Short mmCIF file of C-alpha atoms in Angstrom, two decimals:
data_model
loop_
_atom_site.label_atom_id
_atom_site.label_comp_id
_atom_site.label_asym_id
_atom_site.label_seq_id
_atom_site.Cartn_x
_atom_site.Cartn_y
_atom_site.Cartn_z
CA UNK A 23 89.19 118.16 107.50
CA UNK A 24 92.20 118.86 105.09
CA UNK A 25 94.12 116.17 103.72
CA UNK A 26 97.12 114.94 105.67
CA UNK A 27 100.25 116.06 103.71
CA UNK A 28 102.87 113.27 103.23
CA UNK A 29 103.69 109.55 103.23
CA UNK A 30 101.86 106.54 105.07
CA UNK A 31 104.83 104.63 106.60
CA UNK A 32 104.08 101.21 107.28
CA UNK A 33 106.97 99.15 109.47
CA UNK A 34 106.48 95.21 109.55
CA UNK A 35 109.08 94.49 112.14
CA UNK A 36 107.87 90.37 112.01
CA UNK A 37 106.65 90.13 108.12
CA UNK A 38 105.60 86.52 106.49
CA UNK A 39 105.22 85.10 103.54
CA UNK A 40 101.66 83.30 104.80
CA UNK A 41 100.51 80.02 103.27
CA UNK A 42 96.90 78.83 102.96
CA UNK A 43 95.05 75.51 102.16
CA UNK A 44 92.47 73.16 103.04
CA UNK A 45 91.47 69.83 104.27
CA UNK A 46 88.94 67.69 104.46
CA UNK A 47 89.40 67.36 108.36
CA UNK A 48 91.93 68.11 110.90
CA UNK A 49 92.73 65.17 113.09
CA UNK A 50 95.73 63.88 114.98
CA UNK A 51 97.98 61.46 113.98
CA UNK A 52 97.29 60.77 110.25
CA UNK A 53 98.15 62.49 107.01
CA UNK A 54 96.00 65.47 106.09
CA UNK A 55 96.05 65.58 102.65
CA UNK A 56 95.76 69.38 101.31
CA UNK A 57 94.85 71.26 98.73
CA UNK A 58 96.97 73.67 96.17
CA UNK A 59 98.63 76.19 98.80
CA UNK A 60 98.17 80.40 98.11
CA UNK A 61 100.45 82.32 99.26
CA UNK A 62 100.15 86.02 100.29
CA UNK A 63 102.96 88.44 102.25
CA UNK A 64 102.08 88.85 105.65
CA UNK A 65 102.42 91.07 108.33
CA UNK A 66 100.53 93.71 109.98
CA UNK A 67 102.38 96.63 108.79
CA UNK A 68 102.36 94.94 105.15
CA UNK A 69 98.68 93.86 105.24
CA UNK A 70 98.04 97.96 106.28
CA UNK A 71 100.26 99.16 103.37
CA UNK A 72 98.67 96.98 101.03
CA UNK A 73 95.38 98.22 101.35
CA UNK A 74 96.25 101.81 101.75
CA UNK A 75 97.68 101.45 98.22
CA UNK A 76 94.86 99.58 96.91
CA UNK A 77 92.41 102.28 98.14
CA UNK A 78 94.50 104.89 96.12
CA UNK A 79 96.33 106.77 99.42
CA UNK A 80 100.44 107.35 99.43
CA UNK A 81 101.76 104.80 101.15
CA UNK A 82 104.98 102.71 101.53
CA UNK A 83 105.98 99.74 103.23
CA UNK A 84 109.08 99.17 105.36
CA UNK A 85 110.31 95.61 106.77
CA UNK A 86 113.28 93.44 107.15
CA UNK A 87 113.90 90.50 104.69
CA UNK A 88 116.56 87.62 104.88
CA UNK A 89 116.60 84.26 103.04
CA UNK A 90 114.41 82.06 100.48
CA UNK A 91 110.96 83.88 101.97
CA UNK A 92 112.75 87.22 102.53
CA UNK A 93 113.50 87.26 98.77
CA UNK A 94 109.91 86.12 97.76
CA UNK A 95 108.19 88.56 99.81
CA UNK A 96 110.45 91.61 98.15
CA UNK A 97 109.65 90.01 94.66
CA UNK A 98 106.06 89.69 95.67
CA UNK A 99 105.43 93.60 97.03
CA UNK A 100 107.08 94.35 93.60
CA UNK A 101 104.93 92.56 91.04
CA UNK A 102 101.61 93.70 92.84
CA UNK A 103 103.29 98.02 92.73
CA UNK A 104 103.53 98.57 96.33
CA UNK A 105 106.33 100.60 96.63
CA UNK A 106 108.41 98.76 99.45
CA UNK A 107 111.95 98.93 101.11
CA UNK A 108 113.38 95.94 102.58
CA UNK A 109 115.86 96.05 105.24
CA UNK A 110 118.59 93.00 104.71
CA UNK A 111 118.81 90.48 107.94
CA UNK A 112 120.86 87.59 108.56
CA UNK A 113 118.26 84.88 109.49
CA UNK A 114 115.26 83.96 107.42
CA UNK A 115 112.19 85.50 106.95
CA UNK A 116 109.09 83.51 108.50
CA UNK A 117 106.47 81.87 107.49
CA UNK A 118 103.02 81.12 108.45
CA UNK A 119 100.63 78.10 107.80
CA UNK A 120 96.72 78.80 107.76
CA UNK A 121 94.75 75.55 107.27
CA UNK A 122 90.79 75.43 107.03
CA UNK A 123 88.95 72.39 108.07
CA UNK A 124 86.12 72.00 104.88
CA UNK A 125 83.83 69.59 107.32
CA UNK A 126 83.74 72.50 109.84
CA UNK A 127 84.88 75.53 108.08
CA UNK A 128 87.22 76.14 110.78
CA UNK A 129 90.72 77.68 110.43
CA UNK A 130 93.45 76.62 111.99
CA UNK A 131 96.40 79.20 111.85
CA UNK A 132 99.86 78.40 113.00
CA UNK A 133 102.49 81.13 113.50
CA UNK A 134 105.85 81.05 113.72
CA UNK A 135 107.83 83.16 116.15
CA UNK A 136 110.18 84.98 113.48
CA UNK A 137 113.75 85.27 113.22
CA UNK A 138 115.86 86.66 115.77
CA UNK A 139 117.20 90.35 114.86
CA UNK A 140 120.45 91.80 116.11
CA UNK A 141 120.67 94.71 117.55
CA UNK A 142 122.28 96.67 114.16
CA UNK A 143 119.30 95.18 112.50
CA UNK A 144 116.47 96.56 114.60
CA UNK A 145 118.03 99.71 114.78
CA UNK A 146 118.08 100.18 111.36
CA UNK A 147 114.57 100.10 111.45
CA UNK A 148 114.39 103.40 113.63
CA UNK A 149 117.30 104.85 111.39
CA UNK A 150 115.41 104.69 108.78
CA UNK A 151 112.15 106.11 109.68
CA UNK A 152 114.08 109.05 111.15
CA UNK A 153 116.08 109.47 107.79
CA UNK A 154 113.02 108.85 105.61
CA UNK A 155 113.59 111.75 102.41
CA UNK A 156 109.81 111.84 101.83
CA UNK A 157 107.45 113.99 104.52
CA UNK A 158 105.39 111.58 106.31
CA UNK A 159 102.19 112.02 107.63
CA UNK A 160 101.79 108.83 109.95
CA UNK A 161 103.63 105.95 111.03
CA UNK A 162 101.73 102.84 111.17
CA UNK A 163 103.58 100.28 113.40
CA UNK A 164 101.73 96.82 113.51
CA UNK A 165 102.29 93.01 114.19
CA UNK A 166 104.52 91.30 116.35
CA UNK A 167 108.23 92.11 117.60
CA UNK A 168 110.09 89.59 116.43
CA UNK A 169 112.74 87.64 119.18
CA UNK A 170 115.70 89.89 119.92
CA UNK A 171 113.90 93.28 119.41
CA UNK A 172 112.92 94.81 122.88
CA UNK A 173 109.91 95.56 124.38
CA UNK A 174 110.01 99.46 124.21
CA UNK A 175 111.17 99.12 120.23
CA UNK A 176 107.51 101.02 119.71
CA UNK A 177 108.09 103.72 122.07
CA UNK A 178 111.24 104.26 120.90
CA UNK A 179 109.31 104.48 117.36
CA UNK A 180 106.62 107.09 118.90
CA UNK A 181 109.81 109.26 119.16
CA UNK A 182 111.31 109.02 116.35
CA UNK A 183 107.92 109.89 114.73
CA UNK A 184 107.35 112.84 116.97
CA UNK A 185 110.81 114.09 115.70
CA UNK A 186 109.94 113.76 112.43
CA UNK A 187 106.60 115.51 112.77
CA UNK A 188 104.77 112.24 112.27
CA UNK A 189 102.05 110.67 114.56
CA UNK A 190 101.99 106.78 115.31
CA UNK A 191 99.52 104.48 114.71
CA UNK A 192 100.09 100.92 116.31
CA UNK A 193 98.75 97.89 116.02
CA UNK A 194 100.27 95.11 118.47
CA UNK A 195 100.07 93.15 121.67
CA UNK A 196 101.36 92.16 125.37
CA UNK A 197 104.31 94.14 125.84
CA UNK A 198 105.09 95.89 123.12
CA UNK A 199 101.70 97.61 123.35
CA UNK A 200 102.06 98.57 127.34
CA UNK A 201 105.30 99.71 127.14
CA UNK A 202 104.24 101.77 124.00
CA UNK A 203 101.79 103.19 125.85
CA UNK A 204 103.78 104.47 128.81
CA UNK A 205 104.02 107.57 126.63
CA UNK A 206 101.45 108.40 124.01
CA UNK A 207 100.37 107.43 120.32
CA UNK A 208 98.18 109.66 118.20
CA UNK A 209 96.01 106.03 117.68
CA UNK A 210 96.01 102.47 119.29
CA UNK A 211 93.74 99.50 117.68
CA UNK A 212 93.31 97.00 120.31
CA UNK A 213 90.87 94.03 120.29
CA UNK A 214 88.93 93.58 123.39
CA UNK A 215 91.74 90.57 124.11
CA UNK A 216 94.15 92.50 123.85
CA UNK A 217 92.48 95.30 125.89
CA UNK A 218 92.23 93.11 128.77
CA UNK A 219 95.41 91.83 128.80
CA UNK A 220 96.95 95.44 129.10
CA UNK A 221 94.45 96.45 131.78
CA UNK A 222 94.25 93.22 133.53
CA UNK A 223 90.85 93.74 133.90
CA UNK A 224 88.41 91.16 132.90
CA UNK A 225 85.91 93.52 130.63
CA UNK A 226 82.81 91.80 130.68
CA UNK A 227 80.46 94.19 129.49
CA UNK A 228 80.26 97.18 127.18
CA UNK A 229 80.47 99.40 130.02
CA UNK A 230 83.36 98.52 131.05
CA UNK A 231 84.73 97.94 127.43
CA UNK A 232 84.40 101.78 126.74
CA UNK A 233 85.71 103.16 130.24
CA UNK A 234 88.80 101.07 129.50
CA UNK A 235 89.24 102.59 126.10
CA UNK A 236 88.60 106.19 127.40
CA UNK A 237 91.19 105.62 130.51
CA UNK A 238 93.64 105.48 127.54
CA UNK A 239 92.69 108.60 126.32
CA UNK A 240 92.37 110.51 129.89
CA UNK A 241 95.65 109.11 131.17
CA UNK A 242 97.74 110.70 128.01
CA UNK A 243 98.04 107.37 126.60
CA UNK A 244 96.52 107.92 123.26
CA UNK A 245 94.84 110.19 121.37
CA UNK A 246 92.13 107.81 119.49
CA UNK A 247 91.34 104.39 120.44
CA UNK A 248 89.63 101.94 117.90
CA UNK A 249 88.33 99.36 119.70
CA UNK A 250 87.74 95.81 117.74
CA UNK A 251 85.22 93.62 118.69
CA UNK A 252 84.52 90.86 116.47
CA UNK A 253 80.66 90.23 115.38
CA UNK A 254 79.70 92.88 118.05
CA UNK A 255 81.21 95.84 116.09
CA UNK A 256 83.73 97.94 117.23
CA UNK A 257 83.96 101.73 119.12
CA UNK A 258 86.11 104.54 118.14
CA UNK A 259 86.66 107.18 121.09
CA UNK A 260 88.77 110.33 120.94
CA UNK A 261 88.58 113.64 122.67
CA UNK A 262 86.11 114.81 120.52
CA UNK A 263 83.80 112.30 121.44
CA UNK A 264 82.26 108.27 120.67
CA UNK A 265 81.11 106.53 117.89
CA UNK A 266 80.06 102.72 117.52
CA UNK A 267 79.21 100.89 114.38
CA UNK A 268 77.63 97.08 114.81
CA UNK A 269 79.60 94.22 112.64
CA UNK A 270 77.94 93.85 109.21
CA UNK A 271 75.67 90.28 108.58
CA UNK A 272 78.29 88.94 106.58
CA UNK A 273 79.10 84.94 105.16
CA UNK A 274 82.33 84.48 106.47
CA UNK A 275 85.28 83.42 103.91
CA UNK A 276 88.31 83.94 106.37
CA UNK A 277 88.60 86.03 109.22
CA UNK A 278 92.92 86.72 108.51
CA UNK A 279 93.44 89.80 107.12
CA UNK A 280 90.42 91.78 109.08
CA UNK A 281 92.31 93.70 111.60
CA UNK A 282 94.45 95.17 109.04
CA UNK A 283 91.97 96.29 106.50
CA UNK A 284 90.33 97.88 109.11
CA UNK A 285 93.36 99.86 110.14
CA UNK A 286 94.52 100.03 106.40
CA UNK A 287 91.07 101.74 105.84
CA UNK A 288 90.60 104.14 108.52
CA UNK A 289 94.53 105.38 108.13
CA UNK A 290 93.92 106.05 104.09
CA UNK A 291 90.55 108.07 104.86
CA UNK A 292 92.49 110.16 107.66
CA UNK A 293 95.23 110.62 105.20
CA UNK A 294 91.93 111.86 102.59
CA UNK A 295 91.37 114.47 105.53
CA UNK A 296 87.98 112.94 106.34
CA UNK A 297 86.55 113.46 109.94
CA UNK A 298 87.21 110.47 112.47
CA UNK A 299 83.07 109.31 112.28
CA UNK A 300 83.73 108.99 108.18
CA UNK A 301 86.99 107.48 108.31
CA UNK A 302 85.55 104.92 111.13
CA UNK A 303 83.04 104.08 108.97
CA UNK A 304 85.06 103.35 106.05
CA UNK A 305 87.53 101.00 108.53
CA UNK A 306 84.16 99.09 109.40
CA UNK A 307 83.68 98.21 105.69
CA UNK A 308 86.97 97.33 105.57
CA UNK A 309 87.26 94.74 107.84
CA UNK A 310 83.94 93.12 106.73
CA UNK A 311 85.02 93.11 103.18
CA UNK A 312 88.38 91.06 104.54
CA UNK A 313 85.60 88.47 105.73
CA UNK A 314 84.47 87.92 101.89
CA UNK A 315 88.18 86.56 100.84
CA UNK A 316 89.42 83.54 101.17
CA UNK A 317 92.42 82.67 102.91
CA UNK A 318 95.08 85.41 103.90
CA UNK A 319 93.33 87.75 100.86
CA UNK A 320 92.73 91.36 102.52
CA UNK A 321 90.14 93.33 101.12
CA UNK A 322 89.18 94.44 97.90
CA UNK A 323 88.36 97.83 97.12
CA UNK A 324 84.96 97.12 95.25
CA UNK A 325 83.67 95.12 98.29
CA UNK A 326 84.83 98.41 100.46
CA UNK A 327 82.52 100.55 98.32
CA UNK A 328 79.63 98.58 98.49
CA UNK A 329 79.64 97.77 101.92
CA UNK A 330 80.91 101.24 102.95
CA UNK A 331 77.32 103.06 102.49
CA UNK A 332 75.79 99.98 104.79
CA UNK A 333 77.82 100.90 107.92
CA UNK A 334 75.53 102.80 110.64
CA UNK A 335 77.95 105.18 112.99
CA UNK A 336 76.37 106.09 116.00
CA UNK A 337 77.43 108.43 118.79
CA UNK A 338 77.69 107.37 121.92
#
């Protein structure tokens, strides 16, 4: 396939700066005593950017800041070169706590709803994909809506990419996902979660895990489906036909950061031009390599590499 011509735009509608320790135990009641705290940006759209960018594809990320966090996050993007714009907001930026148990190796993740955005500042998220001066190739919408931003924000975003000859990529949940998908996105990355929640169907075996995914591609819903699903691999379906790829044996590290350098991964190689079974392939090392890093780390190119030639697509 020929390379895609143009920008990655990645919007982070709820970004985070996300914090990370560990404990000896989690328990009620007392004091858990923690260790030194890391501290990443966070966000889907952000996570996707980053790892476009550290994979060597154009890409640039898009978000609203405000406050103490808003301002480290912008610092942040700039000292590790990911070229960034931040849209200002009145209320501050969120943050999120990740804490894992070293008795269990849990992780415990606690997220915070976001700050509320007025209406001016949601809509200057749409105002400026449509008046982006660079040529973009695809929009990548992902993460939560933060409160105050409407359901159909993403289908309003669909449009605005379609007039800018741009197809979207989304990455979200509950009802900013259905309502997205009352029209149609070139690609849709559910987990098998949130695949049942939009078809209110209880998807209990693989069967019925793939006719779900294909409904969205016969009822004009969306052009590719990627289909995550955890240590049992994940499908990729399209009009051209099925692929599925089983999880990699991997040690687990942490398990934030996975869904995005999956995405981040199979959006770069499409930008590259490669065909959907290659790029799929690549989004499967991905998110395995995510598994290797600790805490909210996404995934590091090297790992991708390595791990890339170990990933068996099959058709299906």
């Amino acid at each position: 396939m020929t390379p895609l011509s143009g920008t990655v735009l990645c919007l982070t509608m709820n970004p985070s700066v996300d914090v990370s320790t560990h404990t000896e135990r989690v328990v009620p009641a007392d004091k858990l005593r923690c260790g030194p705290a890391g501290r990443d940006a966070g966000g889907g759209g952000l996570n996707v950017a980053s790892v476009v960018h550290r994979l060597g594809g154009r890409t640039r990320a898009l978000y609203p800041a405000g406050g103490p966090a808003g301002q480290w996050l912008t610092q942040h993007l700039a000292e590790a070169g990911l070229p960034a714009l931040a849209l200002p907001i009145a209320q501050d930026t969120r943050e999120n706590f990740t804490v894992q148990a070293l008795d269990s190796g849990a992780e415990y993740r606690f997220v915070l709803p976001g700050p509320t955005l007025g209406a001016d500042e949601w809509q200057a998220g749409l105002d400026a994909v449509g008046s982006w001066p660079d040529a973009l190739a695809l929009v990548v919408a992902s993460g939560s809506l933060p409160p105050g931003v409407p359901a159909d924000f993403y289908a309003r975003l669909a449009s605005v990419a379609r007039q800018r000859g741009a197809r979207l990529v989304l990455d979200s949940s509950g009802a900013a996902l259905a309502e997205a998908l009352r029209g149609c996105v070139f690609l849709v990355k559910p987990n098998l979660r949130e695949l049942r929640e939009l078809t209110g169907l209880p998807l209990t075996t693989a069967t019925e895990w793939r006719a779900a995914a294909q409904a969205l591609i016969d009822h004009g819903q969306a052009e590719v489906v990627a289909l995550t699903l955890g240590e049992r691999g994940a499908l990729l379906l399209s009009r051209e036909g099925a692929w599925q790829a089983e999880a990699l044996p991997i040690e687990v590290a942490s398990s934030v950061g996975a869904g995005d350098s999956f995405v981040g991964a199979l959006v770069w190689a499409l930008q590259q031009g490669q065909a959907l079974p290659a790029a799929f392939s690549w989004a499967m090392a991905a998110g395995s390599a995510a598994l290797l890093t600790p805490g909210t780390g996404l995934c590091l190119p090297q790992d991708v590499a390595r791990l890339q030639a170990l990933v068996q697509v099959q058709v299906v």
